[in-house]
Amino acid sequence: CKLFIRRKQIQKEIRKENGVENKIVLENIEKTYGKDRPVIEGLNLAIGEGSFTVLLGPSGCGKSTTLRMIAGLERETGGSLYIDGKDMKEVRPGERDIAMVFQNYALYPTMTVKENIEFGLKNAGVPKKEREKRILDVIRSVGLEEYLNRKPGALSGGQRQRVALARAMVKKPGVFLMDEPLSNLDAKLRSQLRTDLIELHNRLGSTFVYVTHDQVEAMSMGTQIVLMNKGKIMQSGTPYRIYHDPDNVFTAQFIGTPPMNILKQNQVNYEYSDAENACYLGFRPEYAAFYDEEKHKDKKGLILEGKVITHEMLGIEILYKIDTCYGRIQAKIFDDNRASDGLVKLFIPHSKILYFDGEEQRIR
């Protein structure tokens, strides 16, 4: 009896985190296949109600496996998974109030657009009148009114992905799960559908969980980013915090194009360093500027000298790769083409330098 009461208390406690209602909670989740080492180990994650949460990371980090466990397509080896405070251990995928959008669309080629969208509703026993109303509403939302009677083979990649989205939307689920749905599309279509997904999330107010290895997708769409590596969460937070306030070197270098420059502290011997036990210091390429003696002489900051290896004109910004005695760094200089080659001197403000310890964890 005491164990049952305690379990109820835990379920109540995990429903909220920092005052925010949680839709999905993963507690000490583990996933192994056979006798192999765990793919997911000790994973704890709370996904807020109505959030657009992006699981981001390199291939093989466990993000798709995590999504499939939420969907019920994979069974967790250990730990507990809750949706709306209910333990999902014995709940089948079709009973979890979720809809999933896949990378490969997973449309039935012999069915029309309407039939693909309607298929799940028929299986659920939704009356015909209600089916027609839902299909009409969702078709307008994704802009497919004139394609209702076409088959998937007659549609473009973007249109087929819209059909897949419509099929998910028509179920009116509490949670949308998306596994790299834009990866098969060209750059222009990806950009358009990113905007469409943001608008869709804002309109529906549902909880979105989205898997990608593309940081542009994560940064532009997510309200929460969960950065994973080797089955563990490296950092979770808003896009702003993930970018400007990384917890470790992995996060600092995975997020950002180009990534953060990381230098060994003992090699640089930076005179203003006041972080104890610092083994590495880092700075974003956009915080570097060409050194100006008059402008920078009385300011605290790191001065680096080096030789320009390459420079790329990217409109208003120019990306420099520079070899210094501490290694190669990258600098993103805005609207200043004074140094296209040869030796340069850079200034990085003290306030923009971050410090990491020997375990590559953030100090300050």
Short mmCIF file of C-alpha atoms in Angstrom, two decimals:
data_model
loop_
_atom_site.label_atom_id
_atom_site.label_comp_id
_atom_site.label_asym_id
_atom_site.label_seq_id
_atom_site.Cartn_x
_atom_site.Cartn_y
_atom_site.Cartn_z
CA CYS A 1 0.00 0.00 0.00
CA LYS A 2 2.83 2.41 0.92
CA LEU A 3 4.58 1.60 -2.38
CA PHE A 4 1.38 2.36 -4.29
CA ILE A 5 0.93 5.70 -2.50
CA ARG A 6 4.57 6.63 -3.14
CA ARG A 7 4.17 5.81 -6.85
CA LYS A 8 1.14 8.11 -7.00
CA GLN A 9 3.15 10.88 -5.30
CA ILE A 10 5.95 10.48 -7.84
CA GLN A 11 3.49 10.63 -10.73
CA LYS A 12 2.05 13.84 -9.31
CA GLU A 13 5.47 15.40 -8.77
CA ILE A 14 6.71 14.67 -12.29
CA ARG A 15 3.62 16.25 -13.84
CA LYS A 16 5.19 19.62 -13.17
CA GLU A 17 8.72 20.93 -13.51
CA ASN A 18 9.50 24.55 -12.68
CA GLY A 19 5.76 25.23 -12.68
CA VAL A 20 5.29 23.96 -16.24
CA GLU A 21 2.85 21.13 -16.91
CA ASN A 22 4.62 18.16 -18.48
CA LYS A 23 3.01 16.12 -21.22
CA ILE A 24 5.67 13.39 -21.46
CA VAL A 25 8.11 12.25 -18.78
CA LEU A 26 10.91 9.71 -19.15
CA GLU A 27 12.45 8.43 -15.89
CA ASN A 28 15.77 6.56 -15.82
CA ILE A 29 15.12 5.10 -19.27
CA GLU A 30 17.48 2.42 -20.56
CA LYS A 31 17.44 0.63 -23.89
CA THR A 32 19.66 -2.27 -24.86
CA TYR A 33 19.60 -4.74 -27.74
CA GLY A 34 20.70 -8.23 -26.71
CA LYS A 35 24.04 -8.21 -24.92
CA ASP A 36 25.28 -5.02 -26.58
CA ARG A 37 26.10 -1.96 -24.50
CA PRO A 38 23.08 0.29 -23.81
CA VAL A 39 21.93 2.54 -26.64
CA ILE A 40 20.14 4.72 -24.05
CA GLU A 41 21.36 4.85 -20.45
CA GLY A 42 19.85 6.64 -17.43
CA LEU A 43 17.87 9.08 -19.56
CA ASN A 44 15.63 11.54 -17.69
CA LEU A 45 13.55 13.97 -19.70
CA ALA A 46 10.43 16.09 -19.17
CA ILE A 47 8.61 17.43 -22.25
CA GLY A 48 6.29 20.33 -21.53
CA GLU A 49 2.63 20.46 -22.54
CA GLY A 50 2.31 22.36 -25.84
CA SER A 51 6.07 22.59 -26.41
CA PHE A 52 7.93 22.06 -29.68
CA THR A 53 10.69 19.81 -28.36
CA VAL A 54 13.51 18.86 -30.73
CA LEU A 55 15.71 15.81 -30.08
CA LEU A 56 18.99 16.78 -31.73
CA GLY A 57 22.29 14.99 -32.14
CA PRO A 58 24.64 13.08 -34.44
CA SER A 59 23.71 9.77 -36.07
CA GLY A 60 23.52 6.93 -33.56
CA CYS A 61 23.04 9.17 -30.50
CA GLY A 62 19.71 7.54 -29.56
CA LYS A 63 17.26 10.28 -30.56
CA SER A 64 15.15 8.14 -32.93
CA THR A 65 15.16 5.26 -30.43
CA THR A 66 13.85 7.67 -27.77
CA LEU A 67 11.09 8.83 -30.11
CA ARG A 68 10.11 5.25 -30.94
CA MET A 69 9.90 4.41 -27.23
CA ILE A 70 7.54 7.37 -26.71
CA ALA A 71 5.47 6.06 -29.61
CA GLY A 72 5.45 2.53 -28.19
CA LEU A 73 7.20 1.10 -31.26
CA GLU A 74 10.16 0.15 -29.05
CA ARG A 75 9.90 -1.20 -25.50
CA GLU A 76 12.22 0.40 -22.94
CA THR A 77 14.57 -2.07 -21.23
CA GLY A 78 14.39 -0.19 -17.94
CA GLY A 79 12.81 2.88 -16.38
CA SER A 80 9.35 4.40 -16.77
CA LEU A 81 7.65 6.48 -19.44
CA TYR A 82 4.56 8.60 -18.74
CA ILE A 83 2.16 10.47 -21.01
CA ASP A 84 -0.31 12.73 -19.19
CA GLY A 85 0.86 11.18 -15.92
CA LYS A 86 -0.06 7.67 -17.02
CA ASP A 87 2.52 4.88 -17.10
CA MET A 88 2.81 3.63 -20.71
CA LYS A 89 4.38 0.27 -19.89
CA GLU A 90 1.28 -1.74 -20.86
CA VAL A 91 -0.25 0.78 -23.28
CA ARG A 92 -0.18 -0.14 -26.97
CA PRO A 93 0.93 2.43 -29.63
CA GLY A 94 -2.61 2.88 -30.95
CA GLU A 95 -3.88 3.82 -27.49
CA ARG A 96 -1.31 6.53 -26.68
CA ASP A 97 -3.08 9.54 -28.26
CA ILE A 98 -0.14 10.18 -30.58
CA ALA A 99 0.39 10.59 -34.33
CA MET A 100 3.70 9.97 -36.06
CA VAL A 101 5.16 11.52 -39.22
CA PHE A 102 8.03 9.58 -40.80
CA GLN A 103 10.96 10.53 -43.00
CA ASN A 104 9.67 8.42 -45.92
CA TYR A 105 6.03 9.66 -45.72
CA ALA A 106 4.68 6.05 -45.42
CA LEU A 107 1.71 6.75 -47.71
CA TYR A 108 -0.33 4.03 -49.39
CA PRO A 109 0.52 4.35 -53.13
CA THR A 110 -2.79 2.87 -54.36
CA MET A 111 -4.92 5.26 -52.31
CA THR A 112 -5.80 8.86 -53.14
CA VAL A 113 -4.81 11.74 -50.89
CA LYS A 114 -8.27 11.70 -49.30
CA GLU A 115 -8.19 7.94 -48.76
CA ASN A 116 -4.74 8.12 -47.14
CA ILE A 117 -5.94 10.80 -44.73
CA GLU A 118 -9.21 9.01 -44.02
CA PHE A 119 -7.74 5.53 -43.48
CA GLY A 120 -6.91 5.91 -39.79
CA LEU A 121 -10.28 7.50 -39.03
CA LYS A 122 -12.12 4.57 -40.63
CA ASN A 123 -10.12 2.11 -38.53
CA ALA A 124 -10.99 4.13 -35.43
CA GLY A 125 -14.69 3.91 -36.27
CA VAL A 126 -15.21 7.66 -36.75
CA PRO A 127 -18.62 8.29 -38.42
CA LYS A 128 -18.57 9.36 -42.08
CA LYS A 129 -20.00 12.84 -41.45
CA GLU A 130 -17.33 13.55 -38.82
CA ARG A 131 -14.63 12.14 -41.14
CA GLU A 132 -15.66 14.47 -43.96
CA LYS A 133 -15.60 17.50 -41.66
CA ARG A 134 -12.17 16.67 -40.23
CA ILE A 135 -10.67 15.99 -43.68
CA LEU A 136 -12.01 19.28 -45.06
CA ASP A 137 -10.57 21.24 -42.11
CA VAL A 138 -7.15 19.63 -42.28
CA ILE A 139 -6.86 19.82 -46.08
CA ARG A 140 -7.39 23.58 -45.91
CA SER A 141 -4.74 23.87 -43.21
CA VAL A 142 -2.04 22.23 -45.35
CA GLY A 143 -3.17 23.68 -48.69
CA LEU A 144 -4.04 20.45 -50.50
CA GLU A 145 -7.66 21.15 -51.52
CA GLU A 146 -7.04 20.58 -55.25
CA TYR A 147 -5.09 17.32 -54.74
CA LEU A 148 -7.69 15.27 -52.86
CA ASN A 149 -8.22 12.78 -55.68
CA ARG A 150 -4.58 12.39 -56.70
CA LYS A 151 -2.40 9.48 -55.69
CA PRO A 152 0.98 9.96 -53.97
CA GLY A 153 2.91 9.15 -57.16
CA ALA A 154 1.48 12.26 -58.82
CA LEU A 155 2.63 14.57 -56.01
CA SER A 156 5.92 16.33 -55.31
CA GLY A 157 7.99 15.47 -52.24
CA GLY A 158 6.70 18.53 -50.40
CA GLN A 159 3.10 17.71 -51.22
CA ARG A 160 3.50 14.12 -50.05
CA GLN A 161 4.95 15.33 -46.76
CA ARG A 162 1.92 17.62 -46.37
CA VAL A 163 -0.34 14.60 -46.88
CA ALA A 164 1.58 12.77 -44.15
CA LEU A 165 1.11 15.79 -41.86
CA ALA A 166 -2.59 15.98 -42.71
CA ARG A 167 -3.01 12.28 -41.92
CA ALA A 168 -1.46 12.92 -38.49
CA MET A 169 -3.45 16.11 -37.86
CA VAL A 170 -6.83 14.58 -38.69
CA LYS A 171 -6.52 12.24 -35.70
CA LYS A 172 -6.40 15.31 -33.40
CA PRO A 173 -3.71 13.72 -31.22
CA GLY A 174 -2.31 15.15 -28.01
CA VAL A 175 1.24 14.52 -29.26
CA PHE A 176 2.82 14.76 -32.71
CA LEU A 177 5.98 12.67 -33.15
CA MET A 178 8.15 13.50 -36.17
CA ASP A 179 11.22 11.52 -37.22
CA GLU A 180 13.35 13.66 -39.58
CA PRO A 181 10.31 14.46 -41.78
CA LEU A 182 12.14 17.04 -43.93
CA SER A 183 15.39 15.21 -44.64
CA ASN A 184 14.31 13.96 -48.10
CA LEU A 185 13.36 17.43 -49.36
CA ASP A 186 15.47 20.04 -51.14
CA ALA A 187 16.68 23.16 -49.32
CA LYS A 188 13.89 25.45 -50.55
CA LEU A 189 11.14 23.00 -49.56
CA ARG A 190 12.75 22.37 -46.16
CA SER A 191 12.73 26.10 -45.48
CA GLN A 192 9.06 26.42 -46.49
CA LEU A 193 7.95 23.41 -44.45
CA ARG A 194 9.89 24.63 -41.40
CA THR A 195 7.73 27.76 -41.52
CA ASP A 196 4.60 25.66 -42.08
CA LEU A 197 5.39 23.47 -39.06
CA ILE A 198 5.97 26.48 -36.80
CA GLU A 199 2.63 27.96 -37.88
CA LEU A 200 0.94 24.58 -37.45
CA HIS A 201 2.30 24.21 -33.92
CA ASN A 202 1.17 27.72 -33.00
CA ARG A 203 -2.30 27.06 -34.40
CA LEU A 204 -2.86 23.63 -32.86
CA GLY A 205 -1.16 24.19 -29.51
CA SER A 206 -0.33 20.47 -29.38
CA THR A 207 2.89 18.93 -28.09
CA PHE A 208 5.42 18.32 -30.87
CA VAL A 209 8.43 16.02 -30.47
CA TYR A 210 10.74 16.30 -33.47
CA VAL A 211 13.90 14.32 -34.26
CA THR A 212 16.65 15.77 -36.44
CA HIS A 213 20.42 15.92 -36.87
CA ASP A 214 20.09 19.38 -38.49
CA GLN A 215 20.80 22.17 -36.05
CA VAL A 216 19.15 24.77 -38.32
CA GLU A 217 15.85 22.89 -38.00
CA ALA A 218 16.33 22.60 -34.24
CA MET A 219 17.24 26.25 -33.67
CA SER A 220 14.54 27.67 -35.94
CA MET A 221 11.59 25.52 -34.82
CA GLY A 222 12.19 24.29 -31.28
CA THR A 223 10.96 25.88 -28.08
CA GLN A 224 13.10 23.29 -26.29
CA ILE A 225 16.17 21.51 -27.66
CA VAL A 226 17.40 18.24 -26.19
CA LEU A 227 20.95 17.67 -27.42
CA MET A 228 22.01 14.01 -27.23
CA ASN A 229 25.24 12.09 -27.70
CA LYS A 230 25.93 8.38 -27.18
CA GLY A 231 22.54 7.77 -25.56
CA LYS A 232 22.84 10.60 -23.03
CA ILE A 233 21.46 14.12 -22.82
CA MET A 234 24.31 16.62 -23.09
CA GLN A 235 22.09 19.67 -22.53
CA SER A 236 18.42 20.61 -22.61
CA GLY A 237 17.08 24.13 -22.90
CA THR A 238 15.79 26.88 -25.15
CA PRO A 239 17.64 27.52 -28.45
CA TYR A 240 18.97 30.79 -27.00
CA ARG A 241 20.41 29.12 -23.92
CA ILE A 242 21.85 26.17 -25.84
CA TYR A 243 23.70 28.56 -28.15
CA HIS A 244 24.82 31.29 -25.75
CA ASP A 245 25.22 29.29 -22.54
CA PRO A 246 26.55 25.78 -23.41
CA ASP A 247 27.12 23.37 -20.52
CA ASN A 248 30.06 21.59 -22.14
CA VAL A 249 32.47 21.54 -25.08
CA PHE A 250 30.30 19.06 -27.01
CA THR A 251 27.33 21.45 -26.97
CA ALA A 252 29.53 24.45 -27.75
CA GLN A 253 30.96 22.78 -30.83
CA PHE A 254 27.84 20.94 -32.06
CA ILE A 255 25.68 24.06 -32.06
CA GLY A 256 26.69 26.97 -34.26
CA THR A 257 27.91 27.42 -37.83
CA PRO A 258 30.83 27.60 -37.65
CA PRO A 259 31.21 26.03 -34.20
CA MET A 260 32.76 27.64 -31.15
CA ASN A 261 36.54 27.97 -31.15
CA ILE A 262 38.09 25.95 -28.30
CA LEU A 263 41.67 26.61 -27.16
CA LYS A 264 43.76 24.99 -24.43
CA GLN A 265 44.01 27.38 -21.50
CA ASN A 266 47.62 26.54 -20.56
CA GLN A 267 48.78 27.25 -24.11
CA VAL A 268 47.03 30.57 -24.46
CA ASN A 269 48.04 31.81 -20.99
CA TYR A 270 45.35 34.49 -21.10
CA GLU A 271 46.22 37.12 -18.48
CA TYR A 272 42.61 38.00 -17.59
CA SER A 273 41.49 34.44 -16.98
CA ASP A 274 39.85 34.27 -13.56
CA ALA A 275 38.24 30.82 -13.79
CA GLU A 276 39.85 28.29 -11.47
CA ASN A 277 40.63 24.83 -12.87
CA ALA A 278 40.01 26.02 -16.43
CA CYS A 279 41.62 23.74 -19.01
CA TYR A 280 39.91 25.18 -22.09
CA LEU A 281 38.54 28.52 -23.15
CA GLY A 282 36.13 29.14 -25.99
CA PHE A 283 34.55 31.91 -28.01
CA ARG A 284 32.05 32.14 -30.84
CA PRO A 285 33.51 33.17 -34.25
CA GLU A 286 31.19 36.19 -34.47
CA TYR A 287 32.66 37.72 -31.30
CA ALA A 288 36.09 38.15 -32.92
CA ALA A 289 36.97 41.51 -34.45
CA PHE A 290 40.07 42.89 -36.14
CA TYR A 291 42.25 44.42 -33.45
CA ASP A 292 42.18 48.21 -33.37
CA GLU A 293 44.78 49.67 -30.99
CA GLU A 294 42.86 52.90 -30.43
CA LYS A 295 39.57 51.10 -29.86
CA HIS A 296 40.75 48.08 -27.86
CA LYS A 297 43.86 49.19 -25.94
CA ASP A 298 42.03 49.84 -22.65
CA LYS A 299 39.62 46.91 -22.90
CA LYS A 300 39.96 43.45 -21.38
CA GLY A 301 40.14 40.75 -23.98
CA LEU A 302 42.12 38.06 -25.75
CA ILE A 303 44.41 39.11 -28.60
CA LEU A 304 45.31 36.48 -31.19
CA GLU A 305 47.66 36.79 -34.13
CA GLY A 306 47.67 34.48 -37.12
CA LYS A 307 47.78 33.97 -40.86
CA VAL A 308 44.63 33.94 -42.96
CA ILE A 309 44.26 30.58 -44.74
CA THR A 310 40.90 31.16 -46.42
CA HIS A 311 38.14 33.76 -46.41
CA GLU A 312 34.58 33.27 -47.65
CA MET A 313 32.33 36.15 -48.61
CA LEU A 314 28.83 35.36 -47.27
CA GLY A 315 27.05 38.62 -47.98
CA ILE A 316 27.38 41.03 -45.07
CA GLU A 317 29.64 38.60 -43.20
CA ILE A 318 33.04 37.18 -44.10
CA LEU A 319 34.21 33.88 -42.66
CA TYR A 320 37.96 33.66 -42.02
CA LYS A 321 39.99 30.55 -41.23
CA ILE A 322 43.14 31.62 -39.45
CA ASP A 323 46.17 29.61 -38.33
CA THR A 324 47.49 30.79 -34.95
CA CYS A 325 50.22 29.34 -32.76
CA TYR A 326 47.38 27.75 -30.69
CA GLY A 327 45.76 26.04 -33.67
CA ARG A 328 43.30 26.97 -36.39
CA ILE A 329 40.38 29.21 -35.46
CA GLN A 330 37.45 30.68 -37.36
CA ALA A 331 36.28 34.28 -37.23
CA LYS A 332 33.06 35.71 -38.61
CA ILE A 333 33.69 39.36 -39.39
CA PHE A 334 30.75 41.56 -40.35
CA ASP A 335 30.98 44.11 -43.16
CA ASP A 336 34.77 44.48 -42.93
CA ASN A 337 37.00 43.25 -45.73
CA ARG A 338 40.23 44.88 -44.61
CA ALA A 339 42.17 41.64 -44.38
CA SER A 340 41.70 39.17 -47.20
CA ASP A 341 45.01 37.43 -46.65
CA GLY A 342 48.31 37.67 -44.81
CA LEU A 343 48.82 38.25 -41.08
CA VAL A 344 45.97 39.54 -38.90
CA LYS A 345 45.39 40.36 -35.26
CA LEU A 346 42.06 39.61 -33.62
CA PHE A 347 40.43 40.87 -30.43
CA ILE A 348 37.88 38.84 -28.44
CA PRO A 349 36.15 40.66 -25.52
CA HIS A 350 36.67 39.16 -22.07
CA SER A 351 32.90 39.01 -21.52
CA LYS A 352 32.48 36.70 -24.53
CA ILE A 353 34.99 34.05 -23.43
CA LEU A 354 33.73 30.83 -21.81
CA TYR A 355 35.74 28.39 -19.67
CA PHE A 356 35.68 24.59 -19.41
CA ASP A 357 37.42 22.13 -17.06
CA GLY A 358 39.47 19.02 -17.85
CA GLU A 359 36.27 16.97 -18.31
CA GLU A 360 35.15 19.55 -20.89
CA GLN A 361 32.36 20.74 -18.59
CA ARG A 362 31.53 24.44 -18.30
CA ILE A 363 33.03 26.35 -15.40
CA ARG A 364 31.65 29.79 -16.21
#
